[in-house]
Amino acid sequence: LAAAMVTNGPWRPWLPFFDPMCGSGTLCIEAAMVALDRAPGLLRPFDMERWDVCDHAACKALRQEARERFEAKKAEGKPEIFGSDVDTRVLNLSLAHLRQAGLAGLVQFRCQALDQAQNPFPDAERPGAVCTNPPYGERLLDVQAAEALYRQLAGLMQRLPGWGLQAISSHKDFEKVFGRRADKKRRVYNGRIECEIFNFYPPRPGK
């Protein structure tokens, strides 16, 4: 689901990426993998690789090719990917997950509240996109607290002119609380929770 979000919204691999409620870092890590052309599963074995019918030489060559693409992309420079959260404990998890994914040092994390968040890449050549999975008021926080975060998210987007936004929520009135209709919506399930992915694109030049 996280991979589908980062590849089907306003963000593109050459743009800055910001998750201001990053939790354990899932969206940031998926974005880093896309930006760095890191093949999914590159660091883990697959059961079919042990089958007698498997072309082991071909599998080895594919892995080597994927590693070379990843290393070449890393050599071009660090991607502009940034995550923040108010909870230091989950940020420690983010750093641990980043190491497990083989991406240590390639994503920036910071402890900060959503209402204090600013553009993490003020010198970037182009505006980027916010991609986030905020609390829904079901598993984390209550509905009123979740709605307060949605309003703070709207405030953040006002401080990020030209940026796009992608958010996922099960809250039926997310758009109403956020204060804007989404340009595109897609219904999905996050575990057993029915949600919608809301895409808000920046206005086109001249509009």
mmCIF file of N, CA, C and O in Angstrom, residues 149-196:
data_model
loop_
_atom_site.group_PDB
_atom_site.id
_atom_site.type_symbol
_atom_site.label_atom_id
_atom_site.label_comp_id
_atom_site.label_asym_id
_atom_site.label_seq_id
_atom_site.Cartn_x
_atom_site.Cartn_y
_atom_site.Cartn_z
ATOM 1 N N LEU A 149 -5.379 17.332 13.754
ATOM 2 C CA LEU A 149 -4.196 17.114 12.916
ATOM 3 C C LEU A 149 -4.496 17.414 11.447
ATOM 4 O O LEU A 149 -3.636 17.953 10.732
ATOM 5 N N TYR A 150 -5.690 17.085 10.985
ATOM 6 C CA TYR A 150 -6.041 17.379 9.585
ATOM 7 C C TYR A 150 -6.043 18.890 9.335
ATOM 8 O O TYR A 150 -5.622 19.351 8.269
ATOM 9 N N ARG A 151 -6.514 19.637 10.321
ATOM 10 C CA ARG A 151 -6.503 21.095 10.173
ATOM 11 C C ARG A 151 -5.065 21.629 10.208
ATOM 12 O O ARG A 151 -4.730 22.564 9.474
ATOM 13 N N GLN A 152 -4.234 21.024 11.044
ATOM 14 C CA GLN A 152 -2.827 21.414 11.056
ATOM 15 C C GLN A 152 -2.143 21.059 9.741
ATOM 16 O O GLN A 152 -1.273 21.791 9.268
ATOM 17 N N LEU A 153 -2.553 19.937 9.148
ATOM 18 C CA LEU A 153 -2.004 19.550 7.842
ATOM 19 C C LEU A 153 -2.389 20.584 6.783
ATOM 20 O O LEU A 153 -1.566 20.937 5.926
ATOM 21 N N ALA A 154 -3.620 21.093 6.856
ATOM 22 C CA ALA A 154 -4.038 22.156 5.938
ATOM 23 C C ALA A 154 -3.177 23.394 6.132
ATOM 24 O O ALA A 154 -2.780 24.056 5.162
ATOM 25 N N GLY A 155 -2.856 23.708 7.389
ATOM 26 C CA GLY A 155 -1.986 24.846 7.660
ATOM 27 C C GLY A 155 -0.595 24.644 7.089
ATOM 28 O O GLY A 155 0.016 25.585 6.560
ATOM 29 N N LEU A 156 -0.087 23.415 7.191
ATOM 30 C CA LEU A 156 1.230 23.128 6.613
ATOM 31 C C LEU A 156 1.219 23.354 5.109
ATOM 32 O O LEU A 156 2.161 23.943 4.557
ATOM 33 N N MET A 157 0.170 22.910 4.435
ATOM 34 C CA MET A 157 0.123 23.062 2.986
ATOM 35 C C MET A 157 0.061 24.535 2.586
ATOM 36 O O MET A 157 0.539 24.907 1.509
ATOM 37 N N GLN A 158 -0.506 25.389 3.433
ATOM 38 C CA GLN A 158 -0.486 26.821 3.155
ATOM 39 C C GLN A 158 0.929 27.377 3.246
ATOM 40 O O GLN A 158 1.260 28.366 2.581
ATOM 41 N N ARG A 159 1.764 26.722 4.062
ATOM 42 C CA ARG A 159 3.165 27.140 4.183
ATOM 43 C C ARG A 159 4.045 26.517 3.114
ATOM 44 O O ARG A 159 5.247 26.794 3.060
ATOM 45 N N LEU A 160 3.449 25.675 2.270
ATOM 46 C CA LEU A 160 4.194 25.005 1.200
ATOM 47 C C LEU A 160 3.546 25.302 -0.152
ATOM 48 O O LEU A 160 3.007 24.408 -0.804
ATOM 49 N N PRO A 161 3.563 26.545 -0.590
ATOM 50 C CA PRO A 161 2.918 26.870 -1.877
ATOM 51 C C PRO A 161 3.557 26.111 -3.027
ATOM 52 O O PRO A 161 4.776 25.987 -3.105
ATOM 53 N N GLY A 162 2.707 25.588 -3.894
ATOM 54 C CA GLY A 162 3.203 24.852 -5.052
ATOM 55 C C GLY A 162 3.416 23.376 -4.806
ATOM 56 O O GLY A 162 3.683 22.621 -5.746
ATOM 57 N N TRP A 163 3.274 22.923 -3.562
ATOM 58 C CA TRP A 163 3.453 21.510 -3.239
ATOM 59 C C TRP A 163 2.145 20.750 -3.427
ATOM 60 O O TRP A 163 1.052 21.289 -3.245
ATOM 61 N N GLY A 164 2.258 19.477 -3.775
ATOM 62 C CA GLY A 164 1.110 18.588 -3.813
ATOM 63 C C GLY A 164 0.986 17.841 -2.494
ATOM 64 O O GLY A 164 1.897 17.841 -1.669
ATOM 65 N N LEU A 165 -0.148 17.188 -2.300
ATOM 66 C CA LEU A 165 -0.393 16.431 -1.071
ATOM 67 C C LEU A 165 -1.092 15.127 -1.404
ATOM 68 O O LEU A 165 -2.011 15.084 -2.237
ATOM 69 N N GLN A 166 -0.652 14.088 -0.726
ATOM 70 C CA GLN A 166 -1.358 12.814 -0.760
ATOM 71 C C GLN A 166 -1.512 12.328 0.683
ATOM 72 O O GLN A 166 -0.534 12.262 1.431
ATOM 73 N N ALA A 167 -2.742 12.030 1.069
ATOM 74 C CA ALA A 167 -3.017 11.563 2.428
ATOM 75 C C ALA A 167 -4.008 10.412 2.360
ATOM 76 O O ALA A 167 -4.866 10.363 1.479
ATOM 77 N N ILE A 168 -3.881 9.489 3.299
ATOM 78 C CA ILE A 168 -4.809 8.358 3.382
ATOM 79 C C ILE A 168 -5.543 8.439 4.711
ATOM 80 O O ILE A 168 -4.944 8.739 5.747
ATOM 81 N N SER A 169 -6.841 8.205 4.690
ATOM 82 C CA SER A 169 -7.627 8.272 5.927
ATOM 83 C C SER A 169 -8.926 7.482 5.757
ATOM 84 O O SER A 169 -9.450 7.351 4.648
ATOM 85 N N SER A 170 -9.415 6.999 6.887
ATOM 86 C CA SER A 170 -10.727 6.345 6.890
ATOM 87 C C SER A 170 -11.827 7.317 7.320
ATOM 88 O O SER A 170 -13.001 6.963 7.318
ATOM 89 N N HIS A 171 -11.433 8.531 7.683
ATOM 90 C CA HIS A 171 -12.397 9.532 8.151
ATOM 91 C C HIS A 171 -13.281 9.974 6.983
ATOM 92 O O HIS A 171 -12.786 10.471 5.971
ATOM 93 N N LYS A 172 -14.582 9.821 7.142
ATOM 94 C CA LYS A 172 -15.522 10.115 6.056
ATOM 95 C C LYS A 172 -15.544 11.595 5.688
ATOM 96 O O LYS A 172 -15.875 11.964 4.559
ATOM 97 N N ASP A 173 -15.215 12.474 6.650
ATOM 98 C CA ASP A 173 -15.258 13.910 6.391
ATOM 99 C C ASP A 173 -13.856 14.512 6.299
ATOM 100 O O ASP A 173 -13.661 15.684 6.630
ATOM 101 N N PHE A 174 -12.890 13.721 5.856
ATOM 102 C CA PHE A 174 -11.522 14.234 5.782
ATOM 103 C C PHE A 174 -11.451 15.510 4.956
ATOM 104 O O PHE A 174 -10.853 16.504 5.373
ATOM 105 N N GLU A 175 -12.064 15.512 3.775
ATOM 106 C CA GLU A 175 -11.991 16.689 2.901
ATOM 107 C C GLU A 175 -12.647 17.901 3.556
ATOM 108 O O GLU A 175 -12.134 19.026 3.451
ATOM 109 N N LYS A 176 -13.763 17.680 4.226
ATOM 110 C CA LYS A 176 -14.463 18.786 4.876
ATOM 111 C C LYS A 176 -13.598 19.388 5.980
ATOM 112 O O LYS A 176 -13.475 20.615 6.099
ATOM 113 N N VAL A 177 -12.968 18.531 6.792
ATOM 114 C CA VAL A 177 -12.126 19.020 7.879
ATOM 115 C C VAL A 177 -10.872 19.674 7.322
ATOM 116 O O VAL A 177 -10.429 20.723 7.806
ATOM 117 N N PHE A 178 -10.301 19.076 6.291
ATOM 118 C CA PHE A 178 -9.094 19.618 5.673
ATOM 119 C C PHE A 178 -9.386 20.959 4.995
ATOM 120 O O PHE A 178 -8.511 21.832 4.916
ATOM 121 N N GLY A 179 -10.588 21.110 4.475
ATOM 122 C CA GLY A 179 -10.989 22.386 3.883
ATOM 123 C C GLY A 179 -10.862 22.461 2.383
ATOM 124 O O GLY A 179 -10.917 23.549 1.809
ATOM 125 N N ARG A 180 -10.754 21.311 1.717
ATOM 126 C CA ARG A 180 -10.620 21.316 0.259
ATOM 127 C C ARG A 180 -11.000 19.957 -0.301
ATOM 128 O O ARG A 180 -10.716 18.931 0.314
ATOM 129 N N ARG A 181 -11.656 19.953 -1.444
ATOM 130 C CA ARG A 181 -11.974 18.696 -2.119
ATOM 131 C C ARG A 181 -10.733 18.137 -2.799
ATOM 132 O O ARG A 181 -9.949 18.886 -3.387
ATOM 133 N N ALA A 182 -10.567 16.844 -2.725
ATOM 134 C CA ALA A 182 -9.430 16.204 -3.373
ATOM 135 C C ALA A 182 -9.594 16.247 -4.892
ATOM 136 O O ALA A 182 -10.717 16.206 -5.418
ATOM 137 N N ASP A 183 -8.495 16.346 -5.599
ATOM 138 C CA ASP A 183 -8.530 16.301 -7.064
ATOM 139 C C ASP A 183 -8.748 14.871 -7.566
ATOM 140 O O ASP A 183 -9.278 14.663 -8.650
ATOM 141 N N LYS A 184 -8.331 13.910 -6.740
ATOM 142 C CA LYS A 184 -8.477 12.513 -7.119
ATOM 143 C C LYS A 184 -8.551 11.683 -5.848
ATOM 144 O O LYS A 184 -7.846 11.950 -4.883
ATOM 145 N N LYS A 185 -9.422 10.656 -5.862
ATOM 146 C CA LYS A 185 -9.558 9.774 -4.705
ATOM 147 C C LYS A 185 -9.525 8.325 -5.160
ATOM 148 O O LYS A 185 -9.945 7.996 -6.270
ATOM 149 N N ARG A 186 -9.019 7.476 -4.269
ATOM 150 C CA ARG A 186 -9.000 6.042 -4.563
ATOM 151 C C ARG A 186 -9.306 5.286 -3.275
ATOM 152 O O ARG A 186 -8.680 5.521 -2.245
ATOM 153 N N ARG A 187 -10.264 4.377 -3.337
ATOM 154 C CA ARG A 187 -10.647 3.614 -2.148
ATOM 155 C C ARG A 187 -9.759 2.381 -2.017
ATOM 156 O O ARG A 187 -9.561 1.634 -2.979
ATOM 157 N N VAL A 188 -9.225 2.189 -0.822
ATOM 158 C CA VAL A 188 -8.319 1.068 -0.556
ATOM 159 C C VAL A 188 -8.594 0.537 0.851
ATOM 160 O O VAL A 188 -9.402 1.098 1.582
ATOM 161 N N TYR A 189 -7.914 -0.547 1.203
ATOM 162 C CA TYR A 189 -7.964 -1.064 2.564
ATOM 163 C C TYR A 189 -6.570 -1.004 3.162
ATOM 164 O O TYR A 189 -5.607 -1.464 2.553
ATOM 165 N N ASN A 190 -6.481 -0.424 4.351
ATOM 166 C CA ASN A 190 -5.248 -0.437 5.129
ATOM 167 C C ASN A 190 -5.460 -1.490 6.216
ATOM 168 O O ASN A 190 -6.083 -1.222 7.235
ATOM 169 N N GLY A 191 -4.965 -2.695 5.974
ATOM 170 C CA GLY A 191 -5.349 -3.813 6.820
ATOM 171 C C GLY A 191 -6.823 -4.093 6.596
ATOM 172 O O GLY A 191 -7.254 -4.292 5.454
ATOM 173 N N ARG A 192 -7.595 -4.054 7.665
ATOM 174 C CA ARG A 192 -9.038 -4.258 7.540
ATOM 175 C C ARG A 192 -9.816 -2.951 7.545
ATOM 176 O O ARG A 192 -11.044 -2.962 7.544
ATOM 177 N N ILE A 193 -9.105 -1.841 7.576
ATOM 178 C CA ILE A 193 -9.775 -0.539 7.653
ATOM 179 C C ILE A 193 -9.996 0.011 6.247
ATOM 180 O O ILE A 193 -9.045 0.195 5.488
ATOM 181 N N GLU A 194 -11.246 0.269 5.907
ATOM 182 C CA GLU A 194 -11.568 0.872 4.608
ATOM 183 C C GLU A 194 -11.165 2.337 4.622
ATOM 184 O O GLU A 194 -11.586 3.098 5.494
ATOM 185 N N CYS A 195 -10.354 2.726 3.658
ATOM 186 C CA CYS A 195 -9.815 4.092 3.607
ATOM 187 C C CYS A 195 -9.967 4.668 2.208
ATOM 188 O O CYS A 195 -10.359 3.976 1.270
ATOM 189 N N GLU A 196 -9.640 5.922 2.103
ATOM 190 C CA GLU A 196 -9.498 6.570 0.806
ATOM 191 C C GLU A 196 -8.153 7.269 0.752
ATOM 192 O O GLU A 196 -7.700 7.847 1.754
#
